[in-house]
CSV table of C-alpha atoms in Angstrom, one decimal:
chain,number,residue,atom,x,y,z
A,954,UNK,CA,5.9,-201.7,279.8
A,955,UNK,CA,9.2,-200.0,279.1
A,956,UNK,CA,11.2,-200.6,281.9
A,957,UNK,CA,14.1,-199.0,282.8
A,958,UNK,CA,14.8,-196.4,279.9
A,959,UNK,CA,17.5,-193.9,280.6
A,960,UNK,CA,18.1,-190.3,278.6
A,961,UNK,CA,20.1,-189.0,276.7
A,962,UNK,CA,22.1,-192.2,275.1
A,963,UNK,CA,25.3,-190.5,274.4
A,964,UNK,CA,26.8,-187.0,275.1
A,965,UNK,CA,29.9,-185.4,275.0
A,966,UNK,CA,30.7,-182.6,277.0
A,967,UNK,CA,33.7,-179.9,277.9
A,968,UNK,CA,35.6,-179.8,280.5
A,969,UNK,CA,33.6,-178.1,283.4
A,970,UNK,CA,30.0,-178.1,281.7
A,971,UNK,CA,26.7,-179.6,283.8
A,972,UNK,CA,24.6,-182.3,282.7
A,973,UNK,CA,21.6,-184.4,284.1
A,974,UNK,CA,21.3,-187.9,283.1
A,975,UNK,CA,17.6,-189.1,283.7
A,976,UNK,CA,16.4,-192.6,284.6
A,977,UNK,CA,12.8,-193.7,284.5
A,978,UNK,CA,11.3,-196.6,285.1
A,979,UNK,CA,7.6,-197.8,285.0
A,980,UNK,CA,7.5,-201.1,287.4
A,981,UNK,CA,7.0,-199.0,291.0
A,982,UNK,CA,10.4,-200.1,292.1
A,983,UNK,CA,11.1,-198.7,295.5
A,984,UNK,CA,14.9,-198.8,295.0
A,985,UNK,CA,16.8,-197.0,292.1
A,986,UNK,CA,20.4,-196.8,291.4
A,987,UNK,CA,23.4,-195.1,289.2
A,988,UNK,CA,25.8,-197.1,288.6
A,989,UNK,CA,29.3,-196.3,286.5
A,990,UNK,CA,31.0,-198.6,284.0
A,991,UNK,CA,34.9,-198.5,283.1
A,992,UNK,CA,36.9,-201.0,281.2
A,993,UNK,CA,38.5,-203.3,284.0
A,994,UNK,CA,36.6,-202.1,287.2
A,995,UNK,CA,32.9,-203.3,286.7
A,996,UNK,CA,30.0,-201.4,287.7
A,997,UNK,CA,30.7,-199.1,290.8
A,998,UNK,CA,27.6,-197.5,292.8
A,999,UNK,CA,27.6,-193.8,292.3
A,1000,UNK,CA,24.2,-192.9,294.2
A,1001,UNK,CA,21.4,-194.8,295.0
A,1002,UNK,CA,17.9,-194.3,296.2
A,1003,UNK,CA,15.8,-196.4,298.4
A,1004,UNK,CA,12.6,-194.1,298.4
A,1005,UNK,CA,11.1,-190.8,297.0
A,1006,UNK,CA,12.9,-188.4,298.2
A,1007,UNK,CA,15.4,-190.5,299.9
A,1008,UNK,CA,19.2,-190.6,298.1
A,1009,UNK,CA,22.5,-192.4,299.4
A,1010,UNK,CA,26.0,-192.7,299.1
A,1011,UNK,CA,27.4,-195.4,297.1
A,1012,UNK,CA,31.3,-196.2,296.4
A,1013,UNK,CA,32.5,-193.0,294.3
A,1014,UNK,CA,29.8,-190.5,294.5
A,1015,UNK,CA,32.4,-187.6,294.1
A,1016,UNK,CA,31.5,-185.0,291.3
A,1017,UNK,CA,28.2,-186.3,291.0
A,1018,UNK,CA,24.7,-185.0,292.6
A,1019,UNK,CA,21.3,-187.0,292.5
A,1020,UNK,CA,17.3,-186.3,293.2
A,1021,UNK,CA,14.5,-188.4,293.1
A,1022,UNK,CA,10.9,-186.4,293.5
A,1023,UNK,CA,9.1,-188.7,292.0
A,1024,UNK,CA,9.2,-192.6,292.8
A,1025,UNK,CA,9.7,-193.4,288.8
A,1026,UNK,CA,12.5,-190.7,288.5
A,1027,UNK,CA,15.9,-190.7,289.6
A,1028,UNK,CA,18.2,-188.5,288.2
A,1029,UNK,CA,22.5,-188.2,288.4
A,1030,UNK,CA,23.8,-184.3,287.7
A,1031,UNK,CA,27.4,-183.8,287.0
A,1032,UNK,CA,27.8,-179.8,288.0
A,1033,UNK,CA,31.4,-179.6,286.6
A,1034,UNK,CA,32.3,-182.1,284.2
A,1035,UNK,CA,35.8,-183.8,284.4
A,1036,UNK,CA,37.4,-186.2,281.9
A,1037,UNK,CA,38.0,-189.0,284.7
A,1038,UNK,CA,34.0,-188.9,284.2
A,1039,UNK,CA,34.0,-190.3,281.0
A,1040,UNK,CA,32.5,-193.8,281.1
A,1041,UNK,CA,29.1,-195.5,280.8
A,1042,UNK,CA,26.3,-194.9,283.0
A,1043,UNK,CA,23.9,-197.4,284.3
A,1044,UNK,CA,20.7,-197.0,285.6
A,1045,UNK,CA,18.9,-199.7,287.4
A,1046,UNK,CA,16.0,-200.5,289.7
A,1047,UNK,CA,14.9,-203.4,292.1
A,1048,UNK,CA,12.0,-203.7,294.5
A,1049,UNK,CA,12.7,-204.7,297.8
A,1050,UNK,CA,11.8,-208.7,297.8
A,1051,UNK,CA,9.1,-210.4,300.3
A,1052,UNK,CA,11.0,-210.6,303.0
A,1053,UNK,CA,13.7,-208.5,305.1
A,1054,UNK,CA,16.7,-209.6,304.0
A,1055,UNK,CA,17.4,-209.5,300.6
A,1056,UNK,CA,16.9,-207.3,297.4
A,1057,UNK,CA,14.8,-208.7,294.3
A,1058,UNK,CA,16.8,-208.7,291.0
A,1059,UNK,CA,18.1,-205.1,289.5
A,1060,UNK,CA,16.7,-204.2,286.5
A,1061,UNK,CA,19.0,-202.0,284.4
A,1062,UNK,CA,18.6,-199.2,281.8
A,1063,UNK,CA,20.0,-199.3,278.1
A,1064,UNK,CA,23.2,-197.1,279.8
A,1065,UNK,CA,24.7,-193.5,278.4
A,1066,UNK,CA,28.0,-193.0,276.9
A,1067,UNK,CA,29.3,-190.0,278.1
A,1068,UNK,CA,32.5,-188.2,277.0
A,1069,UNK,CA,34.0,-185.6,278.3
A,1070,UNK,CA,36.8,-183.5,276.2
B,153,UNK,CA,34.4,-205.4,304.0
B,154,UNK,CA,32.1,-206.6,301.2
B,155,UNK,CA,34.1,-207.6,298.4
B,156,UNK,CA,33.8,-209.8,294.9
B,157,UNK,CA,36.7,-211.1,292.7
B,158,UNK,CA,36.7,-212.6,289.7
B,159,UNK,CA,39.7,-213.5,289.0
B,160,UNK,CA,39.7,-213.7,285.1
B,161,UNK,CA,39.3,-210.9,282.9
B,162,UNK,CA,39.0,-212.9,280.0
B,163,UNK,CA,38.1,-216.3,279.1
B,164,UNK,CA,38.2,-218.5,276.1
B,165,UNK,CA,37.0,-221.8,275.0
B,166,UNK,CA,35.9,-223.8,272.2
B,167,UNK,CA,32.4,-224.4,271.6
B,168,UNK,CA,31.0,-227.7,273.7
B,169,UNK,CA,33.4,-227.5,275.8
B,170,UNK,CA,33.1,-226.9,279.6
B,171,UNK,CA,33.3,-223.7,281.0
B,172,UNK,CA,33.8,-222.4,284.7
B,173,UNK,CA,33.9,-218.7,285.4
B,174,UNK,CA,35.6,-218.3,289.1
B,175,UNK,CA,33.5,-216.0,291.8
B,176,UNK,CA,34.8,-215.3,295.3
B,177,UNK,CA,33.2,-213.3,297.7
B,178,UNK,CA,34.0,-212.0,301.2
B,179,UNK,CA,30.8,-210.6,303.5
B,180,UNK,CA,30.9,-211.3,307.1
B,181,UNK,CA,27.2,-212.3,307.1
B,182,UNK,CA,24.8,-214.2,304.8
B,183,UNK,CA,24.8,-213.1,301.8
B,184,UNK,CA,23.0,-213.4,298.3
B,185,UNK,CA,24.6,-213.7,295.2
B,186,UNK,CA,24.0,-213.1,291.6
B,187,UNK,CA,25.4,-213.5,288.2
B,188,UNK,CA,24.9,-211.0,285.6
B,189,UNK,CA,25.8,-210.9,282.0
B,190,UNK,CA,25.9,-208.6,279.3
B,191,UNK,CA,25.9,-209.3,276.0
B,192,UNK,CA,27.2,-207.3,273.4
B,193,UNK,CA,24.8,-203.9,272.3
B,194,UNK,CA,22.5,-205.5,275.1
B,195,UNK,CA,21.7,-203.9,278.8
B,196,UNK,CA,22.5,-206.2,281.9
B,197,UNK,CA,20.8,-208.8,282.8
B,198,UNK,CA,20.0,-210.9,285.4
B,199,UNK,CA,21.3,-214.7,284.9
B,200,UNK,CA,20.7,-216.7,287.8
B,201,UNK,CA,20.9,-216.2,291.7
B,202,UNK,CA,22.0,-218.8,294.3
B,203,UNK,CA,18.6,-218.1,296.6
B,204,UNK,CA,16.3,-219.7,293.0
B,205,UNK,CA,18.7,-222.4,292.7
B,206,UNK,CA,17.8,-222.7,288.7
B,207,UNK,CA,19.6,-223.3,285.6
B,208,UNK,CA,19.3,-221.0,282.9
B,209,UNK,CA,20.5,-221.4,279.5
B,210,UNK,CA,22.3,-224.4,280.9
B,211,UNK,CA,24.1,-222.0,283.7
B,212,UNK,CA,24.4,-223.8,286.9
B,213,UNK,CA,26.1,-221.7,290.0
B,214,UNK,CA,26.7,-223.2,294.2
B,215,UNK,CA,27.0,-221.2,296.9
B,216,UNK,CA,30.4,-222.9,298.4
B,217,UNK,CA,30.2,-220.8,301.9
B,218,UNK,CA,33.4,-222.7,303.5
B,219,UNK,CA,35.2,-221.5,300.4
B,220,UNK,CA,33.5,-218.2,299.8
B,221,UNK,CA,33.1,-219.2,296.0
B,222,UNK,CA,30.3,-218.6,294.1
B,223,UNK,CA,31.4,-220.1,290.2
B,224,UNK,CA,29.4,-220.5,287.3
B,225,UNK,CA,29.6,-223.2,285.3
B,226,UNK,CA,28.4,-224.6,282.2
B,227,UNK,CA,28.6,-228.2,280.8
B,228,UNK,CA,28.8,-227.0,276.9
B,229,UNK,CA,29.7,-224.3,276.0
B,230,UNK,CA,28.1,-222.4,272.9
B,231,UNK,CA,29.0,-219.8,270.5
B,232,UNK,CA,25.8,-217.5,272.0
B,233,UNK,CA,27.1,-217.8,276.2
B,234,UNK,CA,29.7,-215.1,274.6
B,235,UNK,CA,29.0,-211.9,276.4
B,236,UNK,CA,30.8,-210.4,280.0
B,237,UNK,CA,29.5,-211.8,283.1
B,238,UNK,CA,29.5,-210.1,286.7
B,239,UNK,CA,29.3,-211.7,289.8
B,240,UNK,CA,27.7,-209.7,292.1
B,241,UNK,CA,26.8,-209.6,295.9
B,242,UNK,CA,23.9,-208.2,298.2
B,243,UNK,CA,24.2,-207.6,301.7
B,244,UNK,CA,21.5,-208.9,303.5
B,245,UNK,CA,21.9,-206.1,306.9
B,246,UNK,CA,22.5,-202.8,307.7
B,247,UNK,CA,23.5,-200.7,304.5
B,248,UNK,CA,24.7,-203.0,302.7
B,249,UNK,CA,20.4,-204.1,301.9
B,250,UNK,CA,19.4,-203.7,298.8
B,251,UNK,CA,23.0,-203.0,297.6
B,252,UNK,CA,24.7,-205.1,294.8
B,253,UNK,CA,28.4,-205.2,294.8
B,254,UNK,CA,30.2,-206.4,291.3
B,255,UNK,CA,33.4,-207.9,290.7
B,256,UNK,CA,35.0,-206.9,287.7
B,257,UNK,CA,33.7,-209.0,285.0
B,258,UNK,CA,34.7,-211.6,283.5
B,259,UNK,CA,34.4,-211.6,279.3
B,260,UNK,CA,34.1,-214.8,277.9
B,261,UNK,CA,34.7,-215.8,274.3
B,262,UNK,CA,33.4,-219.3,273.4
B,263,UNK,CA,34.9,-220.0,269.6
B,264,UNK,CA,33.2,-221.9,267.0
């Protein structure tokens, strides 16, 4: 039982290149998530995912695209890399607890550094 | 708006001796709330959450709702609690279900 793994682990990229960062996970979460991590702001929701082929808005999903065709994949594309994209990238997954209201615990991925020059 | 603070960026005490990391929180609704931590070369982490009212590794946290506050605390502090620590809230309607919102961390530094 692997969890949430996440691929590549580090990349570096040019100015205007594409990427796709992939997250999988192997506990039949419903919800999946891509968060960002920068010194002195936290994590910040990019995109999330409450479903197969089902993606959201989160706070600062600008310059970033995400698909989720299968319910163990979720994947975050960057079609024109900038260097205010340079950060760590978090992948995580919850299922949606017993009752209505509230989410069961997040599991996160290992994370990718990603710089871009 | 849904919103958590943590008001310290960093923090620093001396090994067995208390430690409180502040959590605030505003959410017009009943919400649940989290603390994470991270330590160094590890993935986050869930520590403990308000709804399982545990204690792990000696954590503690109350949900104070008149004072929106939400702090962890810690009797004795130990060399190994050294790691960042998020609050976090989820919303419990609407879009904000199933949606964690994170202060800004907190990195504690408990010297030996």
């Amino acid at each position: 039982n692997a969890g949430v793994t996440q691929t590549p682990k580090f990349r570096v990229l040019k100015t205007g290149q594409s990427m796709t960062l992939l997250c999988a996970q192997d506990m039949n979460h419903e919800y999946m998530y891509w968060y960002r991590q920068d010194p002195g702001m936290g994590l910040r929701l990019i995109h999330y995912s409450v479903g197969e082929g089902t993606t959201a808005k989160g706070e600062v999903p600008d310059g970033y695209n995400v698909s989720r065709l299968k319910k163990q994949n979720f994947l975050l594309g960057l079609e024109s890399a900038a260097p205010s994209q340079t950060s760590v990238y978090f992948c995580a997954s919850s299922s949606l607890a017993g009752g209505p209201k509230f989410t069961d615990t997040q599991y996160f991925g290992p994370g990718t550094r990603l710089t871009v020059l | 708006a849904q919103r958590v603070t943590q008001p310290e960026k960093l923090l620093s005490v001396f090994k067995g001796a208390p430690v409180e990391l502040k959590c605030n929180y505003s959410y017009s609704g009943s919400p649940e709330l989290f603390w994470y931590v991270q330590y160094s070369r590890q993935r986050l982490q869930l520590l403990l959450r308000h709804i399982s009212r545990e204690s792990i590794k000696g954590f503690t946290a109350d949900l104070n709702k008149g004072e929106t506050s939400f702090h962890l605390k810690k009797p004795f502090a130990q060399e190994e609690d050294s790691a960042m620590y998020y609050c976090a809230l989820s919303g419990s309607r609407g879009s904000t279900l199933g949606r964690l919102y994170f202060g800004r961390g907190t990195q504690l530094t408990v010297w030996p």
